[in-house]
Amino acid sequence: MKPMDIEKESFAIIEKELTTDIPAEYKPVVKRVIHTTADFSYETSMTFSKGVIEEALKAIKEGVDIVTDTNMAKSGISHKMAEKFSCSLNCYMADSDVASEAAKREVTRATVSVEKAAKDNPDCIMVVGNAPTALMRIRELYDEGIFVPRLVIGVPVGFVNVASAKEEIIESGMSYIVARGRKGGSNVAAAIMNALFYMAADDDKEWRRC
Amino acid sequence: MKPMDIEKESFAIIEKELTTDIPAEYKPVVKRVIHTTADFSYETSMTFSKGVIEEALKAIKEGVDIVTDTNMAKSGISHKMAEKFSCSLNCYMADSDVASEAAKREVTRATVSVEKAAKDNPDCIMVVGNAPTALMRIRELYDEGIFVPRLVIGVPVGFVNVASAKEEIIESGMSYIVARGRKGGSNVAAAIMNALFYMAADDDKEWRRC
């Protein structure tokens, strides 16, 4: 069985096992997350701000900057797709200036990374699969009128401060794709970004058939 | 709340919510996978060959080569820990010779990557979070007496050929850590490797308290 056939067969299995009626525009994202995790709980935990898919595809086609909160998420995003749409892929977590600033102020590196993104990539898509403090800082800077990301993919995983940080994004007024609750991760974050890329690439075909 | 406190609190929550009696030596691995996924189904899906933890810690302390089946898994493994134990981190999936060989033979790049590992890193730990064909090729080369990895971390995620490929590893006679069924992923693979690193680093302390 060829890799493309396996992917097709996998998506057919997922489609068959879905238990809720997911709107067509969200389905490619939800299905790709389930494809990445084999976890059908994302079917009900994933939530989208109104119009977010159209906005995301427009941003991608305009060559939006993408900023991730882990190098693992950056590594999982399709570099081929990013190149196709001239989207830059950035992660500031391992930058030495971020580390020293975070240590000095006794905040997380994720907090400082968000500030760096707000400065260097003010119209970016923020892809957050790990750090609730990244979401908290995004919300603060948004409330202060300093940072308005084109889209926040908010899917950190965890047991402490995670579910509440996601709710703060949902309530903010920003464009978002969020997996409510504890679950998520760098793999989920990358899968969402990749689903959006594939939708942008395939536009009027594949994803509208979902 | 400091990052270390959050991790401590998270592990305390996981410990409290566990529903089965996991043997002490496996617990740090299972708990770290749950920490990475917030998915308690790993509590029952994870399975270990006899003595695998002691063997893995010995291999780490001897500076074992580590080969992953995705750059994402490689990216998720603690580079600090790998350096501490002089363990090399390798992924051959993006190598041009692997791609051309795979295209020529009409097999997956994962298949050719395993062959490359068998040649260049015969005593390695194989970390497989994505490709069931990697597990299948490992089993074949093992049965032919060509490749005996020190340990196979077999946690690909997926809907086609995945669960069966994992069972083939369990039945092989090799040392393994496997998450049975569909679930897994590069993040899970990296979490297992990291848990083993932390156990090796902390040895007689942290993990025996679990």
XYZ file of N, CA, C and O in Angstrom, chain A residues 1-3 5-6 9-11 13-14 17 34-40 42 71-73 75-77 106 108 132-133 157-161 182-188 190, chain B residues 1-3 5-6 9-11 13-14 17 34-40 42 71-73 75-77 106 108 132-133 157-161 182-188 190:
336
model
N 0.854 -1.197 0.000
C 0.000 0.000 0.000
C 0.894 1.252 0.000
O 1.791 1.398 0.833
N 0.646 2.170 -0.903
C 1.468 3.386 -1.025
C 1.067 4.402 0.055
O -0.085 4.454 0.478
N 2.026 5.240 0.487
C 1.731 6.228 1.537
C 0.471 7.047 1.261
O -0.341 7.256 2.158
N -2.143 6.205 -0.486
C -3.311 5.338 -0.307
C -3.611 5.136 1.176
O -4.772 5.075 1.584
N -2.538 5.005 1.967
C -2.719 4.823 3.413
C -3.384 6.060 4.004
O -4.319 5.943 4.796
N -7.070 6.059 2.947
C -7.788 5.029 3.696
C -7.977 5.468 5.160
O -9.057 5.277 5.738
N -6.944 6.078 5.722
C -7.027 6.542 7.110
C -8.126 7.601 7.255
O -8.939 7.542 8.188
N -8.155 8.547 6.338
C -9.178 9.597 6.406
C -10.576 9.017 6.183
O -11.543 9.499 6.779
N -11.503 6.027 7.179
C -11.839 5.394 8.464
C -12.288 6.457 9.468
O -13.288 6.295 10.169
N -11.544 7.557 9.514
C -11.896 8.646 10.446
C -13.294 9.169 10.115
O -14.137 9.306 11.008
N -15.962 6.963 11.374
C -16.090 6.830 12.829
C -16.484 8.133 13.518
O -16.693 8.146 14.730
N -7.294 14.347 14.317
C -7.583 12.959 14.697
C -6.594 12.017 13.993
O -6.103 11.052 14.581
N -6.252 12.321 12.761
C -5.261 11.539 12.013
C -3.907 11.540 12.727
O -3.183 10.541 12.724
N -3.609 12.653 13.377
C -2.312 12.829 14.053
C -2.283 12.178 15.426
O -1.214 11.836 15.935
N -3.458 12.018 16.048
C -3.525 11.564 17.438
C -4.274 10.244 17.611
O -4.160 9.606 18.658
N -5.079 9.855 16.611
C -6.012 8.729 16.738
C -6.952 8.932 17.926
O -7.419 7.970 18.536
N -7.199 10.184 18.254
C -8.013 10.504 19.431
C -9.264 11.268 18.989
O -9.194 12.441 18.620
N -10.395 10.575 19.056
C -11.642 11.167 18.567
C -12.238 12.194 19.521
O -13.233 12.828 19.191
N -11.066 14.934 20.094
C -10.904 16.249 19.446
C -12.134 16.640 18.628
O -12.338 17.805 18.322
N 10.252 24.258 19.056
C 10.927 23.838 17.831
C 10.307 22.557 17.287
O 10.359 22.291 16.092
N 9.704 21.759 18.185
C 9.053 20.534 17.737
C 7.853 20.861 16.831
O 7.665 20.212 15.801
N 7.056 21.839 17.214
C 5.917 22.243 16.368
C 6.434 22.792 15.041
O 5.927 22.441 13.973
N 9.136 22.043 13.584
C 9.651 20.905 12.825
C 8.517 20.083 12.193
O 8.695 19.472 11.141
N 7.341 20.083 12.835
C 6.221 19.286 12.334
C 5.392 19.988 11.260
O 4.593 19.354 10.574
N 5.584 21.290 11.120
C 4.850 22.025 10.076
C 5.523 21.783 8.726
O 6.748 21.764 8.637
N 12.321 36.669 35.527
C 11.660 35.521 36.169
C 10.292 35.236 35.561
O 9.287 35.078 36.271
N 8.524 32.988 31.949
C 8.889 31.868 31.071
C 9.475 32.405 29.764
O 9.201 33.541 29.354
N 1.056 27.336 28.097
C -0.091 28.183 28.439
C 0.327 29.631 28.689
O -0.441 30.547 28.402
N 1.550 29.827 29.181
C 1.999 31.210 29.423
C 2.113 31.998 28.116
O 1.985 33.222 28.128
N -0.959 21.387 25.739
C -1.404 20.220 26.488
C -0.985 20.406 27.939
O 0.063 20.981 28.204
N -1.819 19.951 28.877
C -1.357 20.035 30.250
C -2.445 20.047 31.289
O -3.638 20.100 30.964
N -1.988 20.027 32.524
C -2.874 19.828 33.660
C -3.017 21.070 34.533
O -3.890 21.139 35.383
N -2.112 22.034 34.336
C -2.104 23.223 35.189
C -2.178 24.477 34.313
O -1.321 24.672 33.448
N -3.186 25.280 34.493
C -3.354 26.576 33.794
C -3.676 26.443 32.306
O -3.814 27.462 31.620
N -7.646 19.801 28.473
C -6.245 19.494 28.748
C -5.445 19.114 27.518
O -4.242 19.233 27.496
N -6.128 18.563 26.534
C -5.394 17.914 25.440
C -4.896 18.873 24.368
O -5.474 19.928 24.140
N -3.854 18.439 23.675
C -3.235 19.203 22.601
C -1.802 18.741 22.460
O -1.500 17.584 22.725
N -0.938 19.658 22.046
C 0.470 19.317 21.925
C 1.071 19.904 20.662
O 0.361 20.411 19.788
N 2.383 19.800 20.581
C 3.104 20.332 19.418
C 2.668 19.626 18.150
O 2.589 20.246 17.081
N 2.387 18.324 18.253
C 1.943 17.562 17.079
C 0.563 18.038 16.620
O 0.313 18.178 15.423
N -0.313 18.318 17.568
C -1.656 18.810 17.244
C -1.559 20.210 16.620
O -2.224 20.508 15.620
N 0.958 21.504 14.979
C 1.505 21.379 13.620
C 0.445 20.824 12.670
O 0.323 21.275 11.526
N 3.584 30.785 39.253
C 4.045 29.391 39.391
C 5.218 29.124 38.440
O 5.120 29.387 37.245
N 6.309 28.607 38.954
C 7.507 28.337 38.148
C 7.323 27.060 37.309
O 6.633 26.137 37.742
N 7.988 26.994 36.137
C 7.866 25.802 35.286
C 8.098 24.481 36.033
O 7.351 23.524 35.857
N 7.620 23.849 39.182
C 6.479 23.614 40.069
C 5.277 23.099 39.270
O 4.524 22.246 39.741
N 5.101 23.652 38.053
C 3.995 23.217 37.210
C 4.170 21.751 36.840
O 3.223 20.971 36.901
N 3.398 19.630 39.944
C 1.954 19.633 40.175
C 1.245 18.754 39.131
O 0.323 17.997 39.469
N 1.687 18.852 37.876
C 1.082 18.051 36.805
C 1.256 16.556 37.092
O 0.309 15.778 36.969
N 2.464 16.173 37.473
C 2.711 14.758 37.763
C 1.918 14.293 38.988
O 1.486 13.139 39.047
N -1.055 15.426 39.774
C -2.431 15.246 39.272
C -2.535 13.912 38.531
O -3.487 13.150 38.725
N -1.547 13.635 37.683
C -1.559 12.367 36.925
C -1.553 11.182 37.884
O -2.351 10.258 37.754
N -4.871 10.554 39.365
C -5.926 10.123 38.458
C -5.660 8.758 37.818
O -6.509 8.254 37.074
N 1.560 10.355 29.511
C 0.284 11.004 29.854
C 0.484 12.512 30.008
O -0.339 13.316 29.572
N 1.619 12.894 30.585
C 1.960 14.317 30.719
C 2.028 15.000 29.350
O 1.654 16.158 29.188
N 2.478 14.258 28.350
C 2.668 14.786 26.991
C 1.373 14.830 26.192
O 1.245 15.614 25.251
N 0.416 13.967 26.558
C -0.803 13.812 25.758
C -2.078 14.159 26.516
O -3.130 14.358 25.886
N -2.019 14.197 27.831
C -3.209 14.310 28.686
C -4.201 13.199 28.373
O -5.409 13.356 28.550
N -3.680 12.081 27.925
C -4.533 10.963 27.513
C -4.232 9.742 28.397
O -3.202 9.097 28.252
N -5.183 9.441 29.289
C -4.959 8.360 30.250
C -5.124 6.968 29.639
O -4.894 5.974 30.315
N -3.212 5.694 27.658
C -1.861 5.103 27.605
C -1.562 4.275 28.856
O -0.673 3.433 28.849
N 11.978 13.790 11.980
C 12.752 14.887 12.556
C 12.011 15.525 13.718
O 12.619 16.098 14.615
N 10.671 15.385 13.717
C 9.889 15.927 14.820
C 10.215 15.182 16.131
O 10.362 15.807 17.181
N 10.310 13.867 16.069
C 10.669 13.093 17.264
C 12.082 13.462 17.716
O 12.331 13.681 18.906
N 13.558 16.212 17.252
C 13.499 17.561 17.798
C 12.915 17.565 19.212
O 13.247 18.426 20.032
N 12.053 16.587 19.518
C 11.402 16.534 20.827
C 12.223 15.844 21.902
O 11.933 15.966 23.088
N 13.249 15.109 21.484
C 14.114 14.446 22.468
C 15.074 15.469 23.063
O 15.599 16.323 22.350
N 10.540 1.677 -4.777
C 9.117 1.822 -4.453
C 8.773 1.297 -3.063
O 7.838 0.515 -2.880
N 8.900 2.748 1.305
C 8.848 4.018 2.032
C 10.258 4.450 2.422
O 11.168 3.619 2.545
N 4.647 2.825 10.502
C 4.548 1.384 10.741
C 5.521 0.586 9.857
O 6.018 -0.454 10.268
N 5.817 1.112 8.654
C 6.764 0.394 7.780
C 8.157 0.335 8.399
O 8.915 -0.585 8.110
N 1.430 6.280 15.247
C -0.001 6.552 15.355
C -0.628 6.269 14.001
O -0.006 6.493 12.973
N -1.845 5.741 14.017
C -2.484 5.578 12.718
C -3.570 4.530 12.672
O -3.803 3.795 13.636
N -4.184 4.470 11.510
C -5.398 3.673 11.336
C -5.181 2.466 10.428
O -6.021 1.574 10.376
N -4.066 2.457 9.683
C -3.825 1.380 8.718
C -2.462 0.745 9.015
O -1.445 1.449 9.025
N -2.438 -0.541 9.284
C -1.203 -1.306 9.499
C -0.461 -0.978 10.803
O 0.591 -1.551 11.061
N -3.983 2.096 18.055
C -3.807 3.152 17.059
C -2.973 4.320 17.548
O -2.403 5.045 16.757
N -2.963 4.542 18.854
C -2.415 5.806 19.347
C -0.898 5.809 19.499
O -0.286 4.770 19.731
N -0.350 6.987 19.448
C 1.082 7.204 19.591
C 1.432 8.511 18.921
O 0.623 9.428 18.893
N 2.635 8.594 18.369
C 3.044 9.812 17.676
C 4.471 10.183 18.006
O 5.088 9.620 18.920
N 4.970 11.153 17.254
C 6.346 11.615 17.461
C 6.523 12.195 18.865
O 7.581 12.030 19.474
N 5.481 12.865 19.349
C 5.554 13.445 20.688
C 5.623 12.351 21.757
O 6.380 12.451 22.722
N 4.852 11.284 21.557
C 4.865 10.154 22.501
C 6.226 9.456 22.454
O 6.800 9.118 23.496
N 9.119 10.728 21.622
C 10.114 11.584 22.279
C 9.936 11.557 23.789
O 10.917 11.516 24.545
